[in-house]
XYZ file of C-alpha atoms in Angstrom:
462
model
C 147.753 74.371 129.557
C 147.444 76.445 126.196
C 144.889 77.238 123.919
C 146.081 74.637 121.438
C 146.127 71.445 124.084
C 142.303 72.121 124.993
C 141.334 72.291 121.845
C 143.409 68.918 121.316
C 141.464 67.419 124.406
C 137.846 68.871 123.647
C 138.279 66.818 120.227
C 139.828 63.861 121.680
C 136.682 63.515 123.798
C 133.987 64.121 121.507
C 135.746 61.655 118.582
C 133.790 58.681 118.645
C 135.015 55.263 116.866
C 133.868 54.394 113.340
C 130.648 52.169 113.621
C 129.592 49.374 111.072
C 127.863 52.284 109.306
C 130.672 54.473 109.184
C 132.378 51.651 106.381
C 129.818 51.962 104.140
C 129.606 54.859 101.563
C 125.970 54.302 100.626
C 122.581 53.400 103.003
C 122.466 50.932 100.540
C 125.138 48.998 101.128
C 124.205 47.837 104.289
C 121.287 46.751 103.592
C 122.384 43.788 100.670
C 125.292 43.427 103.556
C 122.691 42.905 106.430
C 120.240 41.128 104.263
C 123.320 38.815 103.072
C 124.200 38.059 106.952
C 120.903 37.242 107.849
C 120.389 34.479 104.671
C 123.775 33.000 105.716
C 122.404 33.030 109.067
C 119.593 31.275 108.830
C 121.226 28.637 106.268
C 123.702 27.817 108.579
C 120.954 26.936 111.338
C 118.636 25.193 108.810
C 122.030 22.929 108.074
C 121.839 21.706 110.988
C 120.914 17.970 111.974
C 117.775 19.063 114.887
C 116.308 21.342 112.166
C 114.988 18.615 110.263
C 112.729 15.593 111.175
C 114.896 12.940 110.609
C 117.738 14.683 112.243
C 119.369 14.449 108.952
C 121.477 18.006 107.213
C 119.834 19.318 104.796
C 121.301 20.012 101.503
C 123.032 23.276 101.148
C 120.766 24.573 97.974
C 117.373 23.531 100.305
C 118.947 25.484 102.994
C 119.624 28.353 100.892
C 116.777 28.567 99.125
C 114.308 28.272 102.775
C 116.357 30.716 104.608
C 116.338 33.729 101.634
C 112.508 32.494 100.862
C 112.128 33.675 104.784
C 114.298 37.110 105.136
C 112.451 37.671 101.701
C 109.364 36.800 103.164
C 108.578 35.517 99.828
C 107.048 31.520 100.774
C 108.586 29.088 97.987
C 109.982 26.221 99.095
C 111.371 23.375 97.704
C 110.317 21.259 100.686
C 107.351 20.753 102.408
C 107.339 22.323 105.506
C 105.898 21.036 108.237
C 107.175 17.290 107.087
C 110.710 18.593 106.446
C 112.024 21.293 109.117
C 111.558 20.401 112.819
C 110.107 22.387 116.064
C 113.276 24.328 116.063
C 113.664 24.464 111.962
C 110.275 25.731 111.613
C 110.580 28.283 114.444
C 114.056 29.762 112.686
C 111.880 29.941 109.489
C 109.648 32.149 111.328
C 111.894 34.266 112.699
C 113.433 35.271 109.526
C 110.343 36.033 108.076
C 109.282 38.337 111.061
C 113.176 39.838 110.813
C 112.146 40.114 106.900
C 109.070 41.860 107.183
C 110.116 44.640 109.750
C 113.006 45.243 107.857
C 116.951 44.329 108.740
C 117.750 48.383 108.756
C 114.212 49.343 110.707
C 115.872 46.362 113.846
C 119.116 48.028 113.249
C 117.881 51.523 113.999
C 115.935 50.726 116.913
C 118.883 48.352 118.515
C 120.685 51.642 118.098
C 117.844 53.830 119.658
C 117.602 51.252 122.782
C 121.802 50.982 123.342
C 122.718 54.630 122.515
C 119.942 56.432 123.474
C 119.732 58.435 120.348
C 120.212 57.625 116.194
C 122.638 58.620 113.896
C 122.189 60.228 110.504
C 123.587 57.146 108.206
C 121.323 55.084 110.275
C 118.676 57.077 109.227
C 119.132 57.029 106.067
C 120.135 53.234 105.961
C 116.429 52.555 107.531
C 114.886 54.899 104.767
C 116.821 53.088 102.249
C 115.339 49.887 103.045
C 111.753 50.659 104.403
C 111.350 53.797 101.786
C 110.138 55.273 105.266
C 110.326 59.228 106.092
C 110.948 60.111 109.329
C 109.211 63.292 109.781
C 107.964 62.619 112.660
C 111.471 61.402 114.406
C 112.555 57.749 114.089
C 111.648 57.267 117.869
C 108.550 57.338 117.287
C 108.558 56.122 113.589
C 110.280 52.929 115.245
C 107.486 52.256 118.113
C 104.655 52.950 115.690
C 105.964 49.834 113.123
C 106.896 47.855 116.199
C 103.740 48.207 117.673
C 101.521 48.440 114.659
C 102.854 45.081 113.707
C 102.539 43.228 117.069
C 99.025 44.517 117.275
C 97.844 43.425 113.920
C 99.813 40.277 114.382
C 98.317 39.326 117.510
C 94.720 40.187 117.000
C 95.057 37.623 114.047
C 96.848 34.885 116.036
C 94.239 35.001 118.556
C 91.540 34.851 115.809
C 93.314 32.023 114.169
C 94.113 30.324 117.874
C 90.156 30.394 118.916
C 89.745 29.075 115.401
C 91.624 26.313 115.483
C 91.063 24.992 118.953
C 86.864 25.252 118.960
C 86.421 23.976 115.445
C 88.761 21.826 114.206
C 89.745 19.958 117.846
C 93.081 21.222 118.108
C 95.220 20.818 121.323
C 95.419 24.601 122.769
C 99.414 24.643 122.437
C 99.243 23.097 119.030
C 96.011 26.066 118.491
C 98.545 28.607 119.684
C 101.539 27.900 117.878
C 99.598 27.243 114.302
C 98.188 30.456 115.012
C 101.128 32.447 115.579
C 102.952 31.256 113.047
C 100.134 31.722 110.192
C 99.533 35.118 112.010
C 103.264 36.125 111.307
C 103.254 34.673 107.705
C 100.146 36.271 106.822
C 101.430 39.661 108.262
C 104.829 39.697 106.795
C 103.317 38.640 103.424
C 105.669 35.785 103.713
C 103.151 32.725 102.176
C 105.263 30.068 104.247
C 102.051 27.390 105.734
C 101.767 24.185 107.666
C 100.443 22.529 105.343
C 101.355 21.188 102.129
C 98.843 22.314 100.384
C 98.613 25.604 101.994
C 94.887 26.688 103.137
C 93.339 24.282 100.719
C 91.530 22.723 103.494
C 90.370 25.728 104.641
C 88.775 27.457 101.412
C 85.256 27.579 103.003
C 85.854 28.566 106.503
C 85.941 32.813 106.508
C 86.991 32.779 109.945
C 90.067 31.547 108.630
C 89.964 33.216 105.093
C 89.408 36.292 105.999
C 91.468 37.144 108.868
C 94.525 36.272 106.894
C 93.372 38.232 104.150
C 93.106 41.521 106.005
C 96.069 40.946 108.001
C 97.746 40.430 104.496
C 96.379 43.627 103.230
C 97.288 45.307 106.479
C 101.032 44.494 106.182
C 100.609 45.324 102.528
C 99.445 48.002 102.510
C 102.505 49.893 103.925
C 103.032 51.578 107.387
C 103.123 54.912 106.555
C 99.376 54.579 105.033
C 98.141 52.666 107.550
C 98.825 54.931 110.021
C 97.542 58.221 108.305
C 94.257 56.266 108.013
C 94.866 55.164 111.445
C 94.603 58.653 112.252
C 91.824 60.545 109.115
C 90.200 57.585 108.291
C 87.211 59.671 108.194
C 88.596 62.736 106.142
C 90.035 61.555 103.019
C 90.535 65.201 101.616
C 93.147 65.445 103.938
C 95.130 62.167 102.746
C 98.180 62.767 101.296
C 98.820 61.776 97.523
C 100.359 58.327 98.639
C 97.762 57.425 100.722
C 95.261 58.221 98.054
C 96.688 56.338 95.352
C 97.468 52.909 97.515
C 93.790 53.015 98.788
C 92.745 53.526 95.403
C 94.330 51.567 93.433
C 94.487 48.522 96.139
C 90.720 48.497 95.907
C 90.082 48.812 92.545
C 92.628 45.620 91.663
C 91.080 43.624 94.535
C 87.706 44.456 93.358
C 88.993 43.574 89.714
C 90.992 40.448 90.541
C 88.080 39.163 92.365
C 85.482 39.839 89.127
C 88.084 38.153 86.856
C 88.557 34.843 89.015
C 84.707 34.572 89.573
C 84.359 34.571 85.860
C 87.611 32.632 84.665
C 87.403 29.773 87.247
C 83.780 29.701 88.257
C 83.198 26.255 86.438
C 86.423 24.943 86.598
C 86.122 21.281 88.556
C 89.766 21.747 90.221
C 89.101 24.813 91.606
C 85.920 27.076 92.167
C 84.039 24.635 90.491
C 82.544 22.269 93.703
C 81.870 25.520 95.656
C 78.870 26.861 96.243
C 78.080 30.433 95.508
C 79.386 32.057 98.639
C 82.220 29.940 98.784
C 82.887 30.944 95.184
C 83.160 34.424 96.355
C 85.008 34.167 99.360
C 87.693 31.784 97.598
C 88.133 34.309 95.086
C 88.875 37.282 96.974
C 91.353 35.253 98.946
C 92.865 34.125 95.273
C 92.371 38.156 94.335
C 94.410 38.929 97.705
C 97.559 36.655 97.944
C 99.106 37.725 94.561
C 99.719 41.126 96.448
C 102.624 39.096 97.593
C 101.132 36.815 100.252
C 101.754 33.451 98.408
C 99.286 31.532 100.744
C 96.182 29.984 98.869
C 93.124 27.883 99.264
C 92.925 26.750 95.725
C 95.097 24.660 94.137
C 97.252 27.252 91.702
C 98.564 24.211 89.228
C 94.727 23.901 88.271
C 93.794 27.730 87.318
C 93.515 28.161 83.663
C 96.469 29.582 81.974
C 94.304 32.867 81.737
C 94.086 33.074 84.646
C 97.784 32.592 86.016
C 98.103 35.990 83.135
C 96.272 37.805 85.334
C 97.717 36.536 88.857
C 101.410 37.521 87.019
C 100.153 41.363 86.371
C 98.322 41.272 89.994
C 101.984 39.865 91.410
C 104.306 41.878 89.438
C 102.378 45.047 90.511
C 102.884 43.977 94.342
C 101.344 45.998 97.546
C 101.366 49.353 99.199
C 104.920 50.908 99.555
C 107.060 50.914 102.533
C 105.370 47.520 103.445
C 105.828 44.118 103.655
C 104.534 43.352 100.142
C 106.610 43.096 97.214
C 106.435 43.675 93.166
C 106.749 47.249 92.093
C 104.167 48.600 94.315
C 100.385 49.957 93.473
C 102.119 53.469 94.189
C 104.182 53.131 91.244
C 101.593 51.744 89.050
C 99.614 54.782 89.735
C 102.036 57.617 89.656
C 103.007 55.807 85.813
C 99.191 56.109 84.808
C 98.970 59.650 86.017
C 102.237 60.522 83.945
C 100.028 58.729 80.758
C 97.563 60.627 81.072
C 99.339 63.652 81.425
C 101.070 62.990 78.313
C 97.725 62.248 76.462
C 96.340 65.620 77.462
C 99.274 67.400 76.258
C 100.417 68.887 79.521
C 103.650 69.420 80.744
C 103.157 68.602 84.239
C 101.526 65.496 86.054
C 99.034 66.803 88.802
C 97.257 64.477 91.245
C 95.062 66.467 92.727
C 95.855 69.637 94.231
C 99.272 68.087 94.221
C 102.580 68.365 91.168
C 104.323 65.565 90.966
C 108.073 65.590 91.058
C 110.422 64.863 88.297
C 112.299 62.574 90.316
C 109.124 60.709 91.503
C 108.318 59.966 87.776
C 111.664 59.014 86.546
C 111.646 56.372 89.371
C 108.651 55.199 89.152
C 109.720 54.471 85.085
C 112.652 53.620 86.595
C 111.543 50.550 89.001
C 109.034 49.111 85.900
C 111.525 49.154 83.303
C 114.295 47.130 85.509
C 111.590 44.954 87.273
C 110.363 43.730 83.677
C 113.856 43.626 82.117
C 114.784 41.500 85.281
C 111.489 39.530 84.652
C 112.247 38.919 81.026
C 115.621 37.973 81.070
C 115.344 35.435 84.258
C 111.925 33.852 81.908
C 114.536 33.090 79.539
C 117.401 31.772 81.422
C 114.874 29.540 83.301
C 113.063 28.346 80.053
C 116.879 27.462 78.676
C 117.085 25.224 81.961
C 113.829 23.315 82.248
C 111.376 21.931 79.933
C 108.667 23.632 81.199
C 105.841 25.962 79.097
C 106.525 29.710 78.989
C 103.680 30.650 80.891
C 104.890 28.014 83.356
C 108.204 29.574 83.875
C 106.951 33.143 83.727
C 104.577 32.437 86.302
C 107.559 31.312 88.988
C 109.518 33.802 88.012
C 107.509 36.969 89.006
C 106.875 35.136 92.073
C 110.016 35.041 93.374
C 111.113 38.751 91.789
C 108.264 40.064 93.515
C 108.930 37.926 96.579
C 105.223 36.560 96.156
C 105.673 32.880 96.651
C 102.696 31.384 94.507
C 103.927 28.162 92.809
C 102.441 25.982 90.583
C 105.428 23.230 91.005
C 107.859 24.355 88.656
C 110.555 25.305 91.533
C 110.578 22.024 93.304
C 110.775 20.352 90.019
C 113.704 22.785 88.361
C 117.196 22.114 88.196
C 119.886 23.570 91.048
C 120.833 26.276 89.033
C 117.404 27.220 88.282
C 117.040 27.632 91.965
C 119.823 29.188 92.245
C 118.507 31.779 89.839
C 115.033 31.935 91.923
C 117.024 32.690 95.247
C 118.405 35.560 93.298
C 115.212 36.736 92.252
C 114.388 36.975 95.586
C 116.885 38.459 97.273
C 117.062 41.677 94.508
C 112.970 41.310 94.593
C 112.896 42.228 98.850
C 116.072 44.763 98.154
C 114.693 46.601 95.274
C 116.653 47.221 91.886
C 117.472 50.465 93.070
C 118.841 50.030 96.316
C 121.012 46.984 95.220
C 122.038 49.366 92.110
C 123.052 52.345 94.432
C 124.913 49.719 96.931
C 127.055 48.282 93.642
C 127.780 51.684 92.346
C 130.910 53.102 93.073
C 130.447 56.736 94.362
C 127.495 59.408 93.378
C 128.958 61.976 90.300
C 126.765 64.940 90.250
C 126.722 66.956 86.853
C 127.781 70.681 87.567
C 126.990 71.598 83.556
C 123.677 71.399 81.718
C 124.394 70.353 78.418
C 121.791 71.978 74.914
C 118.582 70.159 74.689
C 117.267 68.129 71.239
C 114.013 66.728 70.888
C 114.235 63.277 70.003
C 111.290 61.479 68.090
C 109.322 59.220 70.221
C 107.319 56.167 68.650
């Protein structure tokens, strides 16, 4: 055989058949595309008859609206759920928020580690796309970490919650388990979805309660690649890198200042902190100071906060969590690199340092970037919403950043709203758990890079 029909043979046998990834020109693209599957998914199961109570369908909008509140893990419902969805309806629910929280793309990429032994580069980058993850240290082991990072912190809490349950409030130990697995899960994936229709009302004094599903909510929040470099130099924060210093940072100092502000806002308010005493005043609001990092659980009634104090909940939602998480909003990292960039502009320099540490041009013109889009997108949907119901502006405002941010807090305004203003909501969410970016760069048409560097003039800001 010649030269020329080995060659043809070696590259018969090392051509491999286009994959689902293949089809796709940006990372992006499969992720709205997976996320999309997944919502039509679960609607079509939450349709049917045995996922309801009164083995009746439920309407398509209700479906809709459950199954992208759970792949969003965002919490808002238009039903109540434990009276509404079944055994089997509330355990699809959970599953799409646990499928949510780890990420379509992050499943994809280990289903693809586990069948063909190895991952390719545009599943790489599709996982990075949607988890903002780098894998530096290989995606095998990337992959096992969040796997097992998440099953540990969600079973510790289950188990917490289980105990809970079954030695103080008399529940049956299979009713103790599955209550606590599925709050464990919710609380985790920052989803906000409860058993109860009034959430963890009932619960506002009890801290073995409160406060495991606060730090699990933190701990999914707080993003995986910072929880495990303080997983590993906990005890040497010199050596944390500049993300891991400005989540921690910033993640206290809002939960320190959230708390303060609740304490003082609501601390003689009769509906809410009001017939606590003065421990229970603090514990309920840290909880409160916790959730709007995109939790949407509570154990005060949100509808009775003062109006100044739903202002601060929609800055403490539309800021979000940790990145590369399961929180939402535009993330604490981006809230800090933007105040670093201020005050490198008030001091006059031309570069933003953190630390020992420049930060890139890129990094800054995303970080501008995500705001400016996440409070356009914020703005406009306040107005389209206002045009549809009759409710206040501060009303409206306050149900819309929940569901951009995939947060989940309500104060009644989405049960009460017309179909197309849920319609609108389930939008919110879906772009809120994609990112503006992401769904930008899987719309766009192809990448044009300038090869030319046009003449500079200083334009005359403010």
């Amino acid at each position: 055989m010649g030269p020329g029909g080995r060659r043809h043979r070696l590259t018969s046998r090392t051509r491999r058949a286009p994959g689902l990834l293949d089809r796709f020109h940006r990372p992006g693209q499969v992720v709205v595309t997976a996320f999309a599957v997944a919502i039509a998914l679960g609607t079509a199961l939450l349709s049917l008859p045995f996922a309801t109570t009164d083995g009746r369908s439920t309407g398509p909008i209700e479906a809709l609206f459950t199954a992208t509140s759970a792949v969003c893990v965002t919490g808002l419902a238009l039903v109540d759920t434990e009276a509404h969805w079944s055994l089997f309806g509330e355990t699809v629910i959970i599953v799409l928020v646990q499928i949510g929280g780890l990420g379509i793309m992050t499943l994809a990429t280990l289903f693809t580690l586990l069948v063909a032994g190895r991952v390719g580069l545009r599943a790489r980058l599709a996982a990075q796309a949607e988890s903002a993850m780098a894998y530096t240290a290989g995606p095998r082991r990337v992959l096992r970490d969040v796997v097992l990072f998440s099953a540990a912190c969600e079973t510790v809490l289950a188990t917490v919650l289980t105990i809970r349950f079954a030695t103080e409030y008399d529940f049956p130990p299979g009713r103790a388990l599955y209550y606590g697995v599925f709050h464990s899960i919710s609380a985790f994936n920052n989803a906000g979805f409860a058993l109860w229709p009034d959430s963890l009302v009932r619960f506002v004094s009890d801290p073995w309660i409160c406060l495991p599903v606060a730090l699990g909510v933190i701990a999914g929040g707080l993003g995986f690649p910072v929880a495990f470099e303080l997983a590993r130099a906990w005890r040497r924060p010199s050596r944390w890198t500049v993300l891991t210093r400005i989540t921690v940072g910033v993640s206290l100092a809002l939960l320190a200042a959230g708390t303060l502000v609740f304490l003082i806002t609501e601390w003689h308010n009769p509906a809410t902190l009001g017939p606590l005493d003065g421990s229970g005043k603090l514990l309920a609001a840290f909880f409160t100071a916790v959730m709007p990092r995109s939790a949407g659980l509570n154990t005060i009634d949100i509808a009775q906060m003062y109006p100044s104090s739903w202002l601060v909940t929609d800055a403490l939602m539309f800021i979000g969590g940790g990145s590369a998480g399961t929180a939402g909003g535009i993330k604490v990292t981006t809230l800090g690199l933007l105040a670093f960039v201020i005050w490198a502009e008030l001091r006059g320099e031309t570069r933003v340092n953190i630390g020992h540490r420049r930060l890139p041009e890129a990094a800054q013109r995303q970080a501008v970037a995500v705001t400016v889009i996440s409070a356009g997108l914020v703005a406009l949907s306040t107005y389209l919403l206002m045009v549809l119901t009759p409710h206040s502006l501060d009303e409206v405002l306050f149900e819309v950043i929940s569901a951009a941010t995939t947060t989940g807090l309500s104060i009644g305004v989405t049960a009460e709203g017309p179909p197309a203003g849920q319609a609108l909501l389930v939008l919110l969410m879906f772009v809120g758990r994609i990112g503006p970016l992401t769904l930008g760069s899987a719309l766009a048409l192809k990448e044009r890079t300038r090869r030319y560097e046009l003449p500079e003039e200083r334009v005359i800001v403010g």
